[in-house]
Amino acid sequence: MLHLQPRVKVKVMRIGLLAARAGVTTSRIRFYEAQGLLPPPPRRHSGYREYDERALEIILFINRARGLGFSLAEVAAHLDSPQDHRRKSRLLSKMEDKIRELDSHLADLQSRRTTLLNLATELRRNMAQDQ
Amino acid sequence: MLHLQPRVKVKVMRIGLLAARAGVTTSRIRFYEAQGLLPPPPRRHSGYREYDERALEIILFINRARGLGFSLAEVAAHLDSPQDHRRKSRLLSKMEDKIRELDSHLADLQSRRTTLLNLATELRRNMAQDQ
DNA sequence: TTGCTCCTCACGTCACGTGAGGTGGC
DNA sequence: TTGCTCCTCACGTCACGTGAGGTGGC
């Protein structure tokens, strides 16, 4: 054994593997970096980005939050906020806001649906008379 | 009576009045024209657009359709379609498509809502334990 | 002359996807 | 050498809103 491995061996990966593991495109990852959501990773001499597991966790977090309807700006604000005990209470109030937003959006879609159904019914009757 | 009025007297209006009556901005009206949704009206020598009542009806139609969730491209396709008896049946099937879209969107938002509620409950419990 | 309306660009928004044109690495 | 991966711009998407800079009309 001529070589000692460093004590902390960090597995690294290039952007393509990270993207595949996170289920996103590489361009999306570069976009998140450009927007400040993902810290710029170290580069190889070739310029290739070199990621570790934390990058994967951040992307998965963003994915979840986006899936719940948070904007990237909202996600960024949360990622930037200090990790103290007030973080949770801020997060909770954001979630409550989001639920209220969803409720009004749902009501809106429901009323559209009703209107469309009524119009469709009217139109069908109308067409039957044309016969 | 030296002057005979033309048989068909058409009331005209400038873009500002049209916008106010339709409840939209003037820039939106110019945009609809640029997109081909609204036919380009005649101009005064000054270049000002001169609209009649049909323009108002078209804009109100667009407003309604947009309010129901149709995209401008969908509205444009409908406005361009020939005015025959098949128009109604095409419109009906578009409306049925749109209702199905709404249903899946509604289901999506409902499940987000449920997830958010669960997360919020969990977070509250979690915070209570921190005390 | 004032001030309101109108005109035409051109850019910004949101969250990326999709090239174009070029290079590293097995 | 091939071909896959990676790189950096730059532009397109959707439906407009918002200036900038200039002019008509009462």
mmCIF file of C-alpha atoms (C1' of nucleotides) in Angstrom:
data_model
loop_
_atom_site.group_PDB
_atom_site.id
_atom_site.type_symbol
_atom_site.label_atom_id
_atom_site.label_comp_id
_atom_site.label_asym_id
_atom_site.label_seq_id
_atom_site.Cartn_x
_atom_site.Cartn_y
_atom_site.Cartn_z
ATOM 1 C CA MET A 1 0.000 0.000 0.000
ATOM 2 C CA LEU A 2 1.960 2.953 -1.207
ATOM 3 C CA HIS A 3 -0.927 5.422 -1.285
ATOM 4 C CA LEU A 4 -3.053 6.513 1.620
ATOM 5 C CA GLN A 5 -6.558 7.564 0.772
ATOM 6 C CA PRO A 6 -7.590 10.886 2.293
ATOM 7 C CA ARG A 7 -9.476 10.410 5.553
ATOM 8 C CA VAL A 8 -12.672 11.873 4.177
ATOM 9 C CA LYS A 9 -13.326 10.447 0.778
ATOM 10 C CA VAL A 10 -15.898 12.560 -1.019
ATOM 11 C CA LYS A 11 -17.548 10.983 -3.976
ATOM 12 C CA VAL A 12 -17.761 13.423 -6.810
ATOM 13 C CA MET A 13 -19.775 13.372 -9.980
ATOM 14 C CA ARG A 14 -20.140 15.375 -13.107
ATOM 15 C CA ILE A 15 -23.241 17.284 -14.041
ATOM 16 C CA GLY A 16 -24.674 14.542 -16.238
ATOM 17 C CA LEU A 17 -24.771 11.967 -13.455
ATOM 18 C CA LEU A 18 -26.112 14.490 -10.959
ATOM 19 C CA ALA A 19 -28.864 15.411 -13.407
ATOM 20 C CA ALA A 20 -29.793 11.778 -13.962
ATOM 21 C CA ARG A 21 -29.904 11.064 -10.236
ATOM 22 C CA ALA A 22 -32.002 14.144 -9.558
ATOM 23 C CA GLY A 23 -34.256 13.587 -12.530
ATOM 24 C CA VAL A 24 -33.600 16.979 -14.097
ATOM 25 C CA THR A 25 -31.738 18.244 -17.151
ATOM 26 C CA THR A 26 -28.168 19.501 -17.020
ATOM 27 C CA SER A 27 -29.317 22.861 -18.294
ATOM 28 C CA ARG A 28 -31.642 23.181 -15.360
ATOM 29 C CA ILE A 29 -28.770 22.569 -12.957
ATOM 30 C CA ARG A 30 -26.670 25.272 -14.616
ATOM 31 C CA PHE A 31 -29.683 27.547 -14.462
ATOM 32 C CA TYR A 32 -30.097 26.988 -10.719
ATOM 33 C CA GLU A 33 -26.439 27.816 -10.238
ATOM 34 C CA ALA A 34 -26.785 31.005 -12.294
ATOM 35 C CA GLN A 35 -29.795 31.981 -10.188
ATOM 36 C CA GLY A 36 -27.925 31.444 -6.941
ATOM 37 C CA LEU A 37 -29.962 28.454 -5.752
ATOM 38 C CA LEU A 38 -27.096 26.028 -6.034
ATOM 39 C CA PRO A 39 -23.576 27.019 -4.913
ATOM 40 C CA PRO A 40 -21.034 26.983 -7.762
ATOM 41 C CA PRO A 41 -19.125 23.716 -7.429
ATOM 42 C CA PRO A 42 -15.372 23.326 -7.922
ATOM 43 C CA ARG A 43 -14.184 22.730 -11.470
ATOM 44 C CA ARG A 44 -11.714 20.315 -13.006
ATOM 45 C CA HIS A 45 -8.877 21.761 -15.040
ATOM 46 C CA SER A 46 -11.090 21.084 -18.057
ATOM 47 C CA GLY A 47 -13.783 23.334 -16.638
ATOM 48 C CA TYR A 48 -16.129 20.445 -15.841
ATOM 49 C CA ARG A 49 -18.200 20.966 -12.716
ATOM 50 C CA GLU A 50 -17.571 18.516 -9.870
ATOM 51 C CA TYR A 51 -20.499 17.885 -7.539
ATOM 52 C CA ASP A 52 -20.917 16.066 -4.243
ATOM 53 C CA GLU A 53 -23.982 14.608 -2.551
ATOM 54 C CA ARG A 54 -25.067 17.892 -1.011
ATOM 55 C CA ALA A 55 -25.771 19.255 -4.456
ATOM 56 C CA LEU A 56 -28.135 16.341 -5.039
ATOM 57 C CA GLU A 57 -29.962 17.049 -1.790
ATOM 58 C CA ILE A 58 -30.413 20.695 -2.668
ATOM 59 C CA ILE A 59 -31.849 19.844 -6.072
ATOM 60 C CA LEU A 60 -34.230 17.306 -4.595
ATOM 61 C CA PHE A 61 -35.335 19.920 -2.096
ATOM 62 C CA ILE A 62 -35.982 22.405 -4.887
ATOM 63 C CA ASN A 63 -37.931 19.781 -6.821
ATOM 64 C CA ARG A 64 -40.180 19.056 -3.877
ATOM 65 C CA ALA A 65 -40.823 22.710 -3.124
ATOM 66 C CA ARG A 66 -41.561 23.450 -6.797
ATOM 67 C CA GLY A 67 -43.924 20.494 -6.890
ATOM 68 C CA LEU A 68 -45.809 22.042 -3.990
ATOM 69 C CA GLY A 69 -46.194 25.288 -5.899
ATOM 70 C CA PHE A 70 -43.405 27.438 -4.489
ATOM 71 C CA SER A 71 -41.614 29.720 -6.938
ATOM 72 C CA LEU A 72 -37.855 29.609 -7.348
ATOM 73 C CA ALA A 73 -37.654 33.004 -5.633
ATOM 74 C CA GLU A 74 -39.468 31.588 -2.624
ATOM 75 C CA VAL A 75 -37.202 28.556 -2.557
ATOM 76 C CA ALA A 76 -34.138 30.790 -2.837
ATOM 77 C CA ALA A 77 -35.326 32.940 0.061
ATOM 78 C CA HIS A 78 -35.710 29.849 2.202
ATOM 79 C CA LEU A 79 -32.306 28.414 1.251
ATOM 80 C CA ASP A 80 -30.699 31.756 2.101
ATOM 81 C CA SER A 81 -32.404 32.134 5.469
ATOM 82 C CA PRO A 82 -30.346 31.463 8.604
ATOM 83 C CA GLN A 83 -30.628 27.979 10.065
ATOM 84 C CA ASP A 84 -32.009 29.049 13.414
ATOM 85 C CA HIS A 85 -35.141 28.022 15.274
ATOM 86 C CA ARG A 86 -37.150 30.808 13.623
ATOM 87 C CA ARG A 87 -36.643 29.166 10.252
ATOM 88 C CA LYS A 88 -39.286 26.578 10.962
ATOM 89 C CA SER A 89 -41.887 29.097 11.999
ATOM 90 C CA ARG A 90 -41.224 31.172 8.886
ATOM 91 C CA LEU A 91 -41.527 28.046 6.768
ATOM 92 C CA LEU A 92 -44.786 27.148 8.455
ATOM 93 C CA SER A 93 -46.315 30.524 7.708
ATOM 94 C CA LYS A 94 -45.187 30.288 4.090
ATOM 95 C CA MET A 95 -46.907 26.960 3.849
ATOM 96 C CA GLU A 96 -50.065 28.354 5.328
ATOM 97 C CA ASP A 97 -49.979 31.224 2.835
ATOM 98 C CA LYS A 98 -49.526 28.721 0.050
ATOM 99 C CA ILE A 99 -52.505 26.687 1.185
ATOM 100 C CA ARG A 100 -54.670 29.801 1.115
ATOM 101 C CA GLU A 101 -53.382 30.599 -2.387
ATOM 102 C CA LEU A 102 -54.239 27.086 -3.469
ATOM 103 C CA ASP A 103 -57.726 27.404 -2.049
ATOM 104 C CA SER A 104 -58.498 30.521 -4.011
ATOM 105 C CA HIS A 105 -56.992 29.024 -7.139
ATOM 106 C CA LEU A 106 -59.112 25.910 -6.636
ATOM 107 C CA ALA A 107 -62.258 27.996 -6.244
ATOM 108 C CA ASP A 108 -61.398 29.825 -9.440
ATOM 109 C CA LEU A 109 -60.900 26.619 -11.413
ATOM 110 C CA GLN A 110 -64.097 25.150 -10.004
ATOM 111 C CA SER A 111 -66.109 28.107 -11.202
ATOM 112 C CA ARG A 112 -64.505 27.936 -14.642
ATOM 113 C CA ARG A 113 -65.414 24.291 -14.763
ATOM 114 C CA THR A 114 -69.031 25.008 -13.929
ATOM 115 C CA THR A 115 -69.239 27.752 -16.525
ATOM 116 C CA LEU A 116 -67.722 25.514 -19.184
ATOM 117 C CA LEU A 117 -70.125 22.716 -18.354
ATOM 118 C CA ASN A 118 -73.080 25.071 -18.649
ATOM 119 C CA LEU A 119 -71.859 26.477 -21.938
ATOM 120 C CA ALA A 120 -71.269 22.998 -23.324
ATOM 121 C CA THR A 121 -74.762 21.902 -22.347
ATOM 122 C CA GLU A 122 -76.276 24.987 -23.923
ATOM 123 C CA LEU A 123 -74.283 24.436 -27.079
ATOM 124 C CA ARG A 124 -75.370 20.811 -27.368
ATOM 125 C CA ARG A 125 -79.034 21.795 -27.013
ATOM 126 C CA ASN A 126 -78.477 24.530 -29.556
ATOM 127 C CA MET A 127 -76.969 22.059 -32.018
ATOM 128 C CA ALA A 128 -79.791 19.599 -31.541
ATOM 129 C CA GLN A 129 -82.225 22.324 -32.622
ATOM 130 C CA ASP A 130 -80.241 22.893 -35.809
ATOM 131 C CA GLN A 131 -81.131 19.403 -36.929
ATOM 132 C CA MET B 1 -80.288 70.218 -44.863
ATOM 133 C CA LEU B 2 -77.370 70.534 -47.158
ATOM 134 C CA HIS B 3 -75.543 67.414 -46.044
ATOM 135 C CA LEU B 4 -76.826 63.908 -46.252
ATOM 136 C CA GLN B 5 -75.459 61.591 -43.616
ATOM 137 C CA PRO B 6 -74.221 58.300 -44.985
ATOM 138 C CA ARG B 7 -76.932 55.639 -44.745
ATOM 139 C CA VAL B 8 -74.907 53.554 -42.355
ATOM 140 C CA LYS B 9 -73.484 55.741 -39.659
ATOM 141 C CA VAL B 10 -70.735 53.891 -37.866
ATOM 142 C CA LYS B 11 -69.664 55.182 -34.488
ATOM 143 C CA VAL B 12 -65.943 55.154 -34.177
ATOM 144 C CA MET B 13 -63.689 55.414 -31.180
ATOM 145 C CA ARG B 14 -60.031 55.643 -30.422
ATOM 146 C CA ILE B 15 -58.047 52.996 -28.615
ATOM 147 C CA GLY B 16 -58.363 54.588 -25.181
ATOM 148 C CA LEU B 17 -62.144 54.505 -25.164
ATOM 149 C CA LEU B 18 -62.223 51.008 -26.593
ATOM 150 C CA ALA B 19 -59.837 49.864 -23.882
ATOM 151 C CA ALA B 20 -61.926 51.451 -21.141
ATOM 152 C CA ARG B 21 -65.133 49.896 -22.451
ATOM 153 C CA ALA B 22 -63.517 46.483 -22.764
ATOM 154 C CA GLY B 23 -61.751 46.713 -19.430
ATOM 155 C CA VAL B 24 -58.291 46.120 -20.846
ATOM 156 C CA THR B 25 -55.181 48.247 -21.402
ATOM 157 C CA THR B 26 -54.390 49.930 -24.699
ATOM 158 C CA SER B 27 -51.165 47.993 -24.905
ATOM 159 C CA ARG B 28 -53.111 44.764 -24.753
ATOM 160 C CA ILE B 29 -55.267 45.856 -27.686
ATOM 161 C CA ARG B 30 -52.181 46.666 -29.760
ATOM 162 C CA PHE B 31 -50.760 43.322 -28.758
ATOM 163 C CA TYR B 32 -53.864 41.464 -29.933
ATOM 164 C CA GLU B 33 -53.616 43.262 -33.243
ATOM 165 C CA ALA B 34 -49.943 42.346 -33.591
ATOM 166 C CA GLN B 35 -50.840 38.730 -32.843
ATOM 167 C CA GLY B 36 -53.545 38.668 -35.488
ATOM 168 C CA LEU B 37 -56.483 38.294 -33.080
ATOM 169 C CA LEU B 38 -57.911 41.687 -33.878
ATOM 170 C CA PRO B 39 -58.018 42.985 -37.466
ATOM 171 C CA PRO B 40 -55.961 46.151 -37.978
ATOM 172 C CA PRO B 41 -58.428 49.045 -37.924
ATOM 173 C CA PRO B 42 -58.309 52.058 -40.254
ATOM 174 C CA ARG B 43 -56.124 54.952 -39.160
ATOM 175 C CA ARG B 44 -56.662 58.680 -39.079
ATOM 176 C CA HIS B 45 -54.159 60.867 -40.878
ATOM 177 C CA SER B 46 -52.477 61.242 -37.508
ATOM 178 C CA GLY B 47 -51.965 57.487 -37.314
ATOM 179 C CA TYR B 48 -54.522 57.036 -34.532
ATOM 180 C CA ARG B 49 -56.473 53.778 -34.759
ATOM 181 C CA GLU B 50 -60.211 54.104 -35.339
ATOM 182 C CA TYR B 51 -62.357 51.291 -33.986
ATOM 183 C CA ASP B 52 -66.010 50.320 -34.341
ATOM 184 C CA GLU B 53 -68.274 48.169 -32.164
ATOM 185 C CA ARG B 54 -67.146 44.903 -33.716
ATOM 186 C CA ALA B 55 -63.704 45.426 -32.239
ATOM 187 C CA LEU B 56 -65.287 45.667 -28.807
ATOM 188 C CA GLU B 57 -67.161 42.428 -29.333
ATOM 189 C CA ILE B 58 -64.029 40.607 -30.377
ATOM 190 C CA ILE B 59 -62.148 41.791 -27.321
ATOM 191 C CA LEU B 60 -64.986 40.801 -25.010
ATOM 192 C CA PHE B 61 -65.019 37.392 -26.662
ATOM 193 C CA ILE B 62 -61.286 37.016 -26.107
ATOM 194 C CA ASN B 63 -61.698 38.060 -22.470
ATOM 195 C CA ARG B 64 -64.340 35.464 -21.845
ATOM 196 C CA ALA B 65 -62.397 32.702 -23.523
ATOM 197 C CA ARG B 66 -59.229 33.620 -21.620
ATOM 198 C CA GLY B 67 -61.201 33.660 -18.393
ATOM 199 C CA LEU B 68 -62.271 30.101 -19.132
ATOM 200 C CA GLY B 69 -58.669 29.041 -19.556
ATOM 201 C CA PHE B 70 -58.193 29.069 -23.327
ATOM 202 C CA SER B 71 -54.826 30.274 -24.604
ATOM 203 C CA LEU B 72 -54.584 33.099 -27.117
ATOM 204 C CA ALA B 73 -53.506 30.556 -29.734
ATOM 205 C CA GLU B 74 -56.693 28.583 -29.119
ATOM 206 C CA VAL B 75 -58.799 31.714 -29.332
ATOM 207 C CA ALA B 76 -57.046 32.727 -32.549
ATOM 208 C CA ALA B 77 -57.701 29.309 -34.072
ATOM 209 C CA HIS B 78 -61.371 29.648 -33.284
ATOM 210 C CA LEU B 79 -61.640 33.195 -34.631
ATOM 211 C CA ASP B 80 -59.961 32.049 -37.842
ATOM 212 C CA SER B 81 -62.171 29.017 -38.355
ATOM 213 C CA PRO B 82 -64.886 29.186 -41.016
ATOM 214 C CA GLN B 83 -68.337 30.192 -39.791
ATOM 215 C CA ASP B 84 -70.077 26.992 -40.870
ATOM 216 C CA HIS B 85 -72.164 24.527 -38.904
ATOM 217 C CA ARG B 86 -69.092 22.482 -38.033
ATOM 218 C CA ARG B 87 -67.748 25.387 -36.023
ATOM 219 C CA LYS B 88 -70.049 24.650 -33.146
ATOM 220 C CA SER B 89 -69.117 21.013 -32.955
ATOM 221 C CA ARG B 90 -65.428 21.885 -33.005
ATOM 222 C CA LEU B 91 -66.004 24.420 -30.266
ATOM 223 C CA LEU B 92 -67.873 21.861 -28.216
ATOM 224 C CA SER B 93 -65.062 19.364 -28.401
ATOM 225 C CA LYS B 94 -62.547 22.058 -27.439
ATOM 226 C CA MET B 95 -64.667 22.814 -24.419
ATOM 227 C CA GLU B 96 -64.808 19.170 -23.453
ATOM 228 C CA ASP B 97 -61.031 18.940 -23.780
ATOM 229 C CA LYS B 98 -60.683 21.978 -21.580
ATOM 230 C CA ILE B 99 -62.926 20.483 -18.916
ATOM 231 C CA ARG B 100 -60.766 17.377 -18.823
ATOM 232 C CA GLU B 101 -57.664 19.548 -18.528
ATOM 233 C CA LEU B 102 -59.271 21.415 -15.665
ATOM 234 C CA ASP B 103 -60.125 18.165 -13.931
ATOM 235 C CA SER B 104 -56.581 16.930 -13.992
ATOM 236 C CA HIS B 105 -55.297 20.311 -12.897
ATOM 237 C CA LEU B 106 -57.799 20.313 -10.044
ATOM 238 C CA ALA B 107 -56.699 16.851 -8.948
ATOM 239 C CA ASP B 108 -53.097 18.028 -8.999
ATOM 240 C CA LEU B 109 -53.819 21.065 -6.862
ATOM 241 C CA GLN B 110 -55.882 18.989 -4.439
ATOM 242 C CA SER B 111 -53.026 16.615 -3.885
ATOM 243 C CA ARG B 112 -50.603 19.494 -3.371
ATOM 244 C CA ARG B 113 -52.978 20.891 -0.844
ATOM 245 C CA THR B 114 -53.140 17.626 1.067
ATOM 246 C CA THR B 115 -49.364 17.287 1.050
ATOM 247 C CA LEU B 116 -48.923 20.843 2.292
ATOM 248 C CA LEU B 117 -51.440 20.305 5.067
ATOM 249 C CA ASN B 118 -49.648 17.162 6.193
ATOM 250 C CA LEU B 119 -46.271 18.860 6.121
ATOM 251 C CA ALA B 120 -47.608 21.807 8.073
ATOM 252 C CA THR B 121 -49.093 19.531 10.724
ATOM 253 C CA GLU B 122 -45.851 17.607 11.021
ATOM 254 C CA LEU B 123 -43.893 20.830 11.298
ATOM 255 C CA ARG B 124 -46.131 22.155 14.046
ATOM 256 C CA ARG B 125 -45.743 18.967 16.048
ATOM 257 C CA ASN B 126 -42.006 19.116 15.478
ATOM 258 C CA MET B 127 -41.874 22.698 16.750
ATOM 259 C CA ALA B 128 -43.885 21.843 19.827
ATOM 260 C CA GLN B 129 -41.267 19.228 20.722
ATOM 261 C CA ASP B 130 -38.513 21.848 20.472
ATOM 262 C CA GLN B 131 -40.031 23.664 23.449
ATOM 263 C "C1'" DT C 1 -48.714 76.518 -23.916
ATOM 264 C "C1'" DT C 2 -50.476 72.704 -21.080
ATOM 265 C "C1'" DG C 3 -51.597 68.148 -20.630
ATOM 266 C "C1'" DC C 4 -53.915 64.247 -22.139
ATOM 267 C "C1'" DT C 5 -53.915 60.781 -25.806
ATOM 268 C "C1'" DC C 6 -51.845 58.480 -29.109
ATOM 269 C "C1'" DC C 7 -47.667 56.405 -31.832
ATOM 270 C "C1'" DT C 8 -43.595 52.831 -32.276
ATOM 271 C "C1'" DC C 9 -40.045 50.174 -30.601
ATOM 272 C "C1'" DA C 10 -37.540 47.522 -27.067
ATOM 273 C "C1'" DC C 11 -36.957 45.297 -22.866
ATOM 274 C "C1'" DG C 12 -38.571 42.614 -18.645
ATOM 275 C "C1'" DT C 13 -41.253 38.829 -16.645
ATOM 276 C "C1'" DC C 14 -40.897 33.066 -15.173
ATOM 277 C "C1'" DA C 15 -38.393 28.888 -15.392
ATOM 278 C "C1'" DC C 16 -36.278 26.921 -18.006
ATOM 279 C "C1'" DG C 17 -35.397 24.144 -23.146
ATOM 280 C "C1'" DT C 18 -32.967 24.191 -27.256
ATOM 281 C "C1'" DG C 19 -29.706 25.109 -30.392
ATOM 282 C "C1'" DA C 20 -24.906 26.864 -32.016
ATOM 283 C "C1'" DG C 21 -20.244 26.372 -31.920
ATOM 284 C "C1'" DG C 22 -16.524 24.547 -29.562
ATOM 285 C "C1'" DT C 23 -13.726 21.217 -26.513
ATOM 286 C "C1'" DG C 24 -12.353 17.215 -22.918
ATOM 287 C "C1'" DG C 25 -11.713 12.175 -22.106
ATOM 288 C "C1'" DC C 26 -12.170 7.245 -22.558
ATOM 289 C "C1'" DT D 1 -10.741 8.780 -34.947
ATOM 290 C "C1'" DT D 2 -15.369 8.267 -33.063
ATOM 291 C "C1'" DG D 3 -18.807 9.753 -30.152
ATOM 292 C "C1'" DC D 4 -20.314 10.923 -25.777
ATOM 293 C "C1'" DT D 5 -19.978 14.574 -22.317
ATOM 294 C "C1'" DC D 6 -19.132 18.866 -21.101
ATOM 295 C "C1'" DC D 7 -18.517 24.156 -21.829
ATOM 296 C "C1'" DT D 8 -20.609 29.101 -22.758
ATOM 297 C "C1'" DC D 9 -23.585 32.121 -24.795
ATOM 298 C "C1'" DA D 10 -27.974 33.522 -26.989
ATOM 299 C "C1'" DC D 11 -32.570 33.059 -28.267
ATOM 300 C "C1'" DG D 12 -37.490 31.281 -27.738
ATOM 301 C "C1'" DT D 13 -41.519 30.466 -24.829
ATOM 302 C "C1'" DC D 14 -46.543 33.062 -22.916
ATOM 303 C "C1'" DA D 15 -49.209 37.146 -22.583
ATOM 304 C "C1'" DC D 16 -48.652 40.941 -21.915
ATOM 305 C "C1'" DG D 17 -46.809 45.598 -18.809
ATOM 306 C "C1'" DT D 18 -43.761 49.280 -18.686
ATOM 307 C "C1'" DG D 19 -40.841 52.558 -20.044
ATOM 308 C "C1'" DA D 20 -38.413 55.706 -23.670
ATOM 309 C "C1'" DG D 21 -38.812 59.108 -26.879
ATOM 310 C "C1'" DG D 22 -41.742 61.430 -29.817
ATOM 311 C "C1'" DT D 23 -46.247 63.551 -31.680
ATOM 312 C "C1'" DG D 24 -51.616 64.805 -32.436
ATOM 313 C "C1'" DG D 25 -55.678 67.545 -30.845
ATOM 314 C "C1'" DC D 26 -58.747 70.142 -27.964
#
